[in-house]
């Protein structure tokens, strides 16, 4: 035989019974009897609308068994939270005291008002034995007699409350503003035990309002907004009434209902602002409490989304078929479409113009510009060929004819000092010659150095050759070959060869020449010759002659070797291009070099001092003539350039003037 | 000396000299193959000759020969240079080039130290002293030179030296919201120094041109002497 569980007491009874034999509650309710359907067609449209909005879940859907089986249904934030937020409620200890006072055990019968704000207080949690609040109902009934007489329709509206009083159990109606704004959780089909028409309407309302007085007494010691205990001793009902301009709740409710009846939908029923009066503002939760309840914010802000989430049925996995499954991943980790930002720049016209210029420049850089085919003969080619041809003709004509006749340069102190020093050399004394000029300058350097070598040979000086450049040794051999054509004294010299190490090698050679260059260029011991056998340092040479076209090499000899000469003279035979940088060493006081011969001019002057001819003498007329023409070319070129520049400036001036 | 009196090597040398000279002169017509061929040959010959000189004048007589036929003392003394040379040779390898870095550092550091000391003691101090001594009247009298002319020359040298130094002072006066500018007297000094520098560069250019003209004369004279016998024979 099947059994049915009592929705009130939870005790199972026979399935064919309609009334619970233990508590008297109706065991079965037809499907078409919803929470407010008992009102029939007399329910106002606005109230139906409220029901539809605030009670998306059918009341019958969450009532599945007795009190022990009933679960807290999670839904949108109930309206009662706007009235009694969590902080408005007394702490746990206060409930315990209430329970003790009321004579009920804490675990079963106390009013569980400390539930989560987004939880729905179902009827099982709000059921209070009628015997406890019975006196409050009677007292409330007496105080609302006048109100009941004026509002007949309200009697019918509040009829369900009368049903809950039946069998010594009282339900807290949702429209009290304490529980919920709709009848979704109180209008349980099993709570409706009798139709409203069975009780007098005045008694229904009185009993319905009894619970308010009961709560007013229970929470008389707490402030309605802050939830903190107050010492005024006012009950909750009176405090709510104070929010409505000092009137009590018994005085305020009829006014509210009358306004609703007249269709003033802007009136907020449950303690909201009425005609500019302050509403019953929910208490501000402490921040730490808000942090602990993030669901609340989501539920309040998007109730529809939360409902949809709850209504979502899991389609796969072990939880398939269940509702309201929390997602495995937080929403934050889900991929979202990146935000799009406007890329429109705010630039000025000038910036746009400059950007266009830059873009054009970049574009032009990437564009290959075809190189125009250069003509075979240009004006530059013609000018270069013309100048070179002219120089060739001048030089050749001068070499052939020996014209013009140009006098030798006057003897100057620079090469005159060289001549004087060589004249003072004793026969057989060692003279060191550093041949440090490149073969490319042999045309200029061969002439003066050959004169000096011939001069030294005439004075029977013993020549010792060294070099600090790689080609110097072979250049020395060539130089001696040229000299030998005039003077056959090939045995009077020693070619020590190449001094490696640059300036460092020169410094070392100045201090210990035998250790740096122990053998000559032919691989024989160099210092066994009697003339140089006693040489220990560079100061033992009677004269040092440096032949170079490079001013840096000349400076290295001066800087590294001269300090070790200890009074021995040093002279130089240099190219004309090195003369400006060597001359200061000669004109210094005291002199750092004792004389020098510079290029062709110095050689010609030295020849005049030697009173001997040379095959290089015929260079002198050609040199003077070509230098004259070279000067003329430079001057003419400069004048032409000035004229061109002047004309270009005039053209720019004309263009700018236009 | 006529062609008949020359031996074969001299003749070949003269012909090669003629060919290479004409090849270099061909640059007057523009860059061409003969010019590039001649320059490449000159560079290659110079490099090869430098290597042969390094082997003949340095490596063999100062390193190899002591190791082969030298005494034990000579061999001991060349061990360290040998090790350093091998380490320096490691620079050709990318993998072991770090082994040659200390030797290279030693060479560069030693060379820089020698060059700096030489420049200071051999050029800077003596030249500063020489500039000061230009106004040494006793020295001028001792050298039996004209005092006024020497003082004038000394003054020119002093002005040129100071203004040239001042030209390289690029310090400028900073004015708010304006470009930095030089003082007027600073501009004048810098302009004077710039003039001295310009004259110096002009002299250097003239001397370089002089050396080049002489080299050209020598080459033209060489060509003329080479072809003159043929012309004489034809005539």
PDB file of N, CA and C in Angstrom, chain A residues 366-407:
ATOM      1  N   UNK A 366      62.652  52.716 -51.825  1.00  0.00           N
ATOM      2  CA  UNK A 366      62.493  51.348 -52.290  1.00  0.00           C
ATOM      3  C   UNK A 366      62.334  51.225 -53.792  1.00  0.00           C
ATOM      4  N   UNK A 367      62.215  52.340 -54.429  1.00  0.00           N
ATOM      5  CA  UNK A 367      62.051  52.307 -55.883  1.00  0.00           C
ATOM      6  C   UNK A 367      63.408  52.405 -56.564  1.00  0.00           C
ATOM      7  N   UNK A 368      63.671  51.461 -57.401  1.00  0.00           N
ATOM      8  CA  UNK A 368      64.950  51.449 -58.104  1.00  0.00           C
ATOM      9  C   UNK A 368      64.927  52.511 -59.194  1.00  0.00           C
ATOM     10  N   UNK A 369      65.868  53.398 -59.059  1.00  0.00           N
ATOM     11  CA  UNK A 369      65.974  54.457 -60.059  1.00  0.00           C
ATOM     12  C   UNK A 369      66.958  53.995 -61.121  1.00  0.00           C
ATOM     13  N   UNK A 370      66.522  53.899 -62.313  1.00  0.00           N
ATOM     14  CA  UNK A 370      67.446  53.449 -63.366  1.00  0.00           C
ATOM     15  C   UNK A 370      68.564  54.465 -63.551  1.00  0.00           C
ATOM     16  N   UNK A 371      69.746  53.929 -63.535  1.00  0.00           N
ATOM     17  CA  UNK A 371      70.905  54.796 -63.713  1.00  0.00           C
ATOM     18  C   UNK A 371      71.010  55.159 -65.188  1.00  0.00           C
ATOM     19  N   UNK A 372      70.987  56.428 -65.442  1.00  0.00           N
ATOM     20  CA  UNK A 372      71.087  56.808 -66.854  1.00  0.00           C
ATOM     21  C   UNK A 372      72.458  56.450 -67.403  1.00  0.00           C
ATOM     22  N   UNK A 373      72.446  55.993 -68.587  1.00  0.00           N
ATOM     23  CA  UNK A 373      73.698  55.612 -69.230  1.00  0.00           C
ATOM     24  C   UNK A 373      74.569  56.849 -69.415  1.00  0.00           C
ATOM     25  N   UNK A 374      75.729  56.767 -68.776  1.00  0.00           N
ATOM     26  CA  UNK A 374      76.617  57.925 -68.839  1.00  0.00           C
ATOM     27  C   UNK A 374      77.217  58.015 -70.233  1.00  0.00           C
ATOM     28  N   UNK A 375      77.301  59.194 -70.731  1.00  0.00           N
ATOM     29  CA  UNK A 375      77.905  59.342 -72.060  1.00  0.00           C
ATOM     30  C   UNK A 375      79.377  58.978 -72.015  1.00  0.00           C
ATOM     31  N   UNK A 376      79.833  58.537 -73.083  1.00  0.00           N
ATOM     32  CA  UNK A 376      81.232  58.087 -73.149  1.00  0.00           C
ATOM     33  C   UNK A 376      82.192  59.217 -72.842  1.00  0.00           C
ATOM     34  N   UNK A 377      81.902  60.354 -73.361  1.00  0.00           N
ATOM     35  CA  UNK A 377      82.769  61.509 -73.151  1.00  0.00           C
ATOM     36  C   UNK A 377      81.935  62.625 -72.539  1.00  0.00           C
ATOM     37  N   UNK A 378      82.360  63.050 -71.383  1.00  0.00           N
ATOM     38  CA  UNK A 378      81.693  64.157 -70.702  1.00  0.00           C
ATOM     39  C   UNK A 378      82.652  65.333 -70.614  1.00  0.00           C
ATOM     40  N   UNK A 379      82.119  66.400 -70.122  1.00  0.00           N
ATOM     41  CA  UNK A 379      82.958  67.590 -69.975  1.00  0.00           C
ATOM     42  C   UNK A 379      84.080  67.346 -68.975  1.00  0.00           C
ATOM     43  N   UNK A 380      83.760  66.543 -67.937  1.00  0.00           N
ATOM     44  CA  UNK A 380      84.814  66.238 -66.965  1.00  0.00           C
ATOM     45  C   UNK A 380      85.920  65.405 -67.616  1.00  0.00           C
ATOM     46  N   UNK A 381      85.491  64.440 -68.450  1.00  0.00           N
ATOM     47  CA  UNK A 381      86.506  63.659 -69.148  1.00  0.00           C
ATOM     48  C   UNK A 381      87.379  64.564 -70.015  1.00  0.00           C
ATOM     49  N   UNK A 382      86.724  65.425 -70.731  1.00  0.00           N
ATOM     50  CA  UNK A 382      87.473  66.320 -71.617  1.00  0.00           C
ATOM     51  C   UNK A 382      88.426  67.214 -70.845  1.00  0.00           C
ATOM     52  N   UNK A 383      87.920  67.727 -69.718  1.00  0.00           N
ATOM     53  CA  UNK A 383      88.782  68.609 -68.928  1.00  0.00           C
ATOM     54  C   UNK A 383      89.970  67.843 -68.344  1.00  0.00           C
ATOM     55  N   UNK A 384      89.692  66.626 -67.870  1.00  0.00           N
ATOM     56  CA  UNK A 384      90.777  65.836 -67.295  1.00  0.00           C
ATOM     57  C   UNK A 384      91.804  65.468 -68.353  1.00  0.00           C
ATOM     58  N   UNK A 385      91.323  65.044 -69.492  1.00  0.00           N
ATOM     59  CA  UNK A 385      92.253  64.681 -70.569  1.00  0.00           C
ATOM     60  C   UNK A 385      93.013  65.915 -71.057  1.00  0.00           C
ATOM     61  N   UNK A 386      92.289  67.035 -71.125  1.00  0.00           N
ATOM     62  CA  UNK A 386      92.938  68.263 -71.584  1.00  0.00           C
ATOM     63  C   UNK A 386      94.038  68.722 -70.643  1.00  0.00           C
ATOM     64  N   UNK A 387      93.740  68.710 -69.350  1.00  0.00           N
ATOM     65  CA  UNK A 387      94.756  69.162 -68.381  1.00  0.00           C
ATOM     66  C   UNK A 387      95.961  68.218 -68.392  1.00  0.00           C
ATOM     67  N   UNK A 388      95.671  66.896 -68.403  1.00  0.00           N
ATOM     68  CA  UNK A 388      96.775  65.924 -68.404  1.00  0.00           C
ATOM     69  C   UNK A 388      97.618  66.066 -69.668  1.00  0.00           C
ATOM     70  N   UNK A 389      96.956  66.241 -70.798  1.00  0.00           N
ATOM     71  CA  UNK A 389      97.703  66.386 -72.055  1.00  0.00           C
ATOM     72  C   UNK A 389      98.550  67.638 -72.032  1.00  0.00           C
ATOM     73  N   UNK A 390      97.965  68.687 -71.501  1.00  0.00           N
ATOM     74  CA  UNK A 390      98.720  69.933 -71.424  1.00  0.00           C
ATOM     75  C   UNK A 390      99.951  69.789 -70.537  1.00  0.00           C
ATOM     76  N   UNK A 391      99.765  69.118 -69.409  1.00  0.00           N
ATOM     77  CA  UNK A 391     100.906  68.913 -68.509  1.00  0.00           C
ATOM     78  C   UNK A 391     101.967  68.042 -69.174  1.00  0.00           C
ATOM     79  N   UNK A 392     101.504  66.991 -69.866  1.00  0.00           N
ATOM     80  CA  UNK A 392     102.472  66.130 -70.558  1.00  0.00           C
ATOM     81  C   UNK A 392     103.275  66.938 -71.565  1.00  0.00           C
ATOM     82  N   UNK A 393     102.585  67.738 -72.326  1.00  0.00           N
ATOM     83  CA  UNK A 393     103.284  68.531 -73.334  1.00  0.00           C
ATOM     84  C   UNK A 393     104.257  69.514 -72.712  1.00  0.00           C
ATOM     85  N   UNK A 394     103.830  70.156 -71.660  1.00  0.00           N
ATOM     86  CA  UNK A 394     104.711  71.130 -70.990  1.00  0.00           C
ATOM     87  C   UNK A 394     105.967  70.450 -70.461  1.00  0.00           C
ATOM     88  N   UNK A 395     105.737  69.316 -69.788  1.00  0.00           N
ATOM     89  CA  UNK A 395     106.888  68.632 -69.182  1.00  0.00           C
ATOM     90  C   UNK A 395     107.824  68.095 -70.263  1.00  0.00           C
ATOM     91  N   UNK A 396     107.196  67.466 -71.256  1.00  0.00           N
ATOM     92  CA  UNK A 396     108.036  66.862 -72.293  1.00  0.00           C
ATOM     93  C   UNK A 396     108.807  67.925 -73.064  1.00  0.00           C
ATOM     94  N   UNK A 397     108.127  68.992 -73.381  1.00  0.00           N
ATOM     95  CA  UNK A 397     108.827  70.063 -74.099  1.00  0.00           C
ATOM     96  C   UNK A 397     109.946  70.661 -73.261  1.00  0.00           C
ATOM     97  N   UNK A 398     109.677  70.764 -71.973  1.00  0.00           N
ATOM     98  CA  UNK A 398     110.720  71.326 -71.109  1.00  0.00           C
ATOM     99  C   UNK A 398     111.889  70.364 -70.958  1.00  0.00           C
ATOM    100  N   UNK A 399     111.586  69.052 -70.895  1.00  0.00           N
ATOM    101  CA  UNK A 399     112.665  68.074 -70.764  1.00  0.00           C
ATOM    102  C   UNK A 399     113.512  68.033 -72.034  1.00  0.00           C
ATOM    103  N   UNK A 400     112.821  68.201 -73.161  1.00  0.00           N
ATOM    104  CA  UNK A 400     113.560  68.117 -74.424  1.00  0.00           C
ATOM    105  C   UNK A 400     114.387  69.370 -74.667  1.00  0.00           C
ATOM    106  N   UNK A 401     113.749  70.469 -74.418  1.00  0.00           N
ATOM    107  CA  UNK A 401     114.412  71.726 -74.737  1.00  0.00           C
ATOM    108  C   UNK A 401     115.226  72.296 -73.581  1.00  0.00           C
ATOM    109  N   UNK A 402     114.910  71.824 -72.372  1.00  0.00           N
ATOM    110  CA  UNK A 402     115.607  72.401 -71.221  1.00  0.00           C
ATOM    111  C   UNK A 402     115.153  73.799 -70.894  1.00  0.00           C
ATOM    112  N   UNK A 403     114.037  74.193 -71.464  1.00  0.00           N
ATOM    113  CA  UNK A 403     113.480  75.522 -71.245  1.00  0.00           C
ATOM    114  C   UNK A 403     112.344  75.436 -70.224  1.00  0.00           C
ATOM    115  N   UNK A 404     112.095  76.442 -69.514  1.00  0.00           N
ATOM    116  CA  UNK A 404     112.828  77.709 -69.473  1.00  0.00           C
ATOM    117  C   UNK A 404     114.053  77.604 -68.563  1.00  0.00           C
ATOM    118  N   UNK A 405     114.901  78.531 -68.756  1.00  0.00           N
ATOM    119  CA  UNK A 405     116.075  78.554 -67.895  1.00  0.00           C
ATOM    120  C   UNK A 405     115.707  79.185 -66.558  1.00  0.00           C
ATOM    121  N   UNK A 406     115.772  78.367 -65.570  1.00  0.00           N
ATOM    122  CA  UNK A 406     115.399  78.824 -64.226  1.00  0.00           C
ATOM    123  C   UNK A 406     116.629  78.690 -63.343  1.00  0.00           C
ATOM    124  N   UNK A 407     116.891  79.703 -62.594  1.00  0.00           N
ATOM    125  CA  UNK A 407     118.037  79.687 -61.712  1.00  0.00           C
ATOM    126  C   UNK A 407     117.831  78.740 -60.552  1.00  0.00           C
TER     127      UNK A 407
END
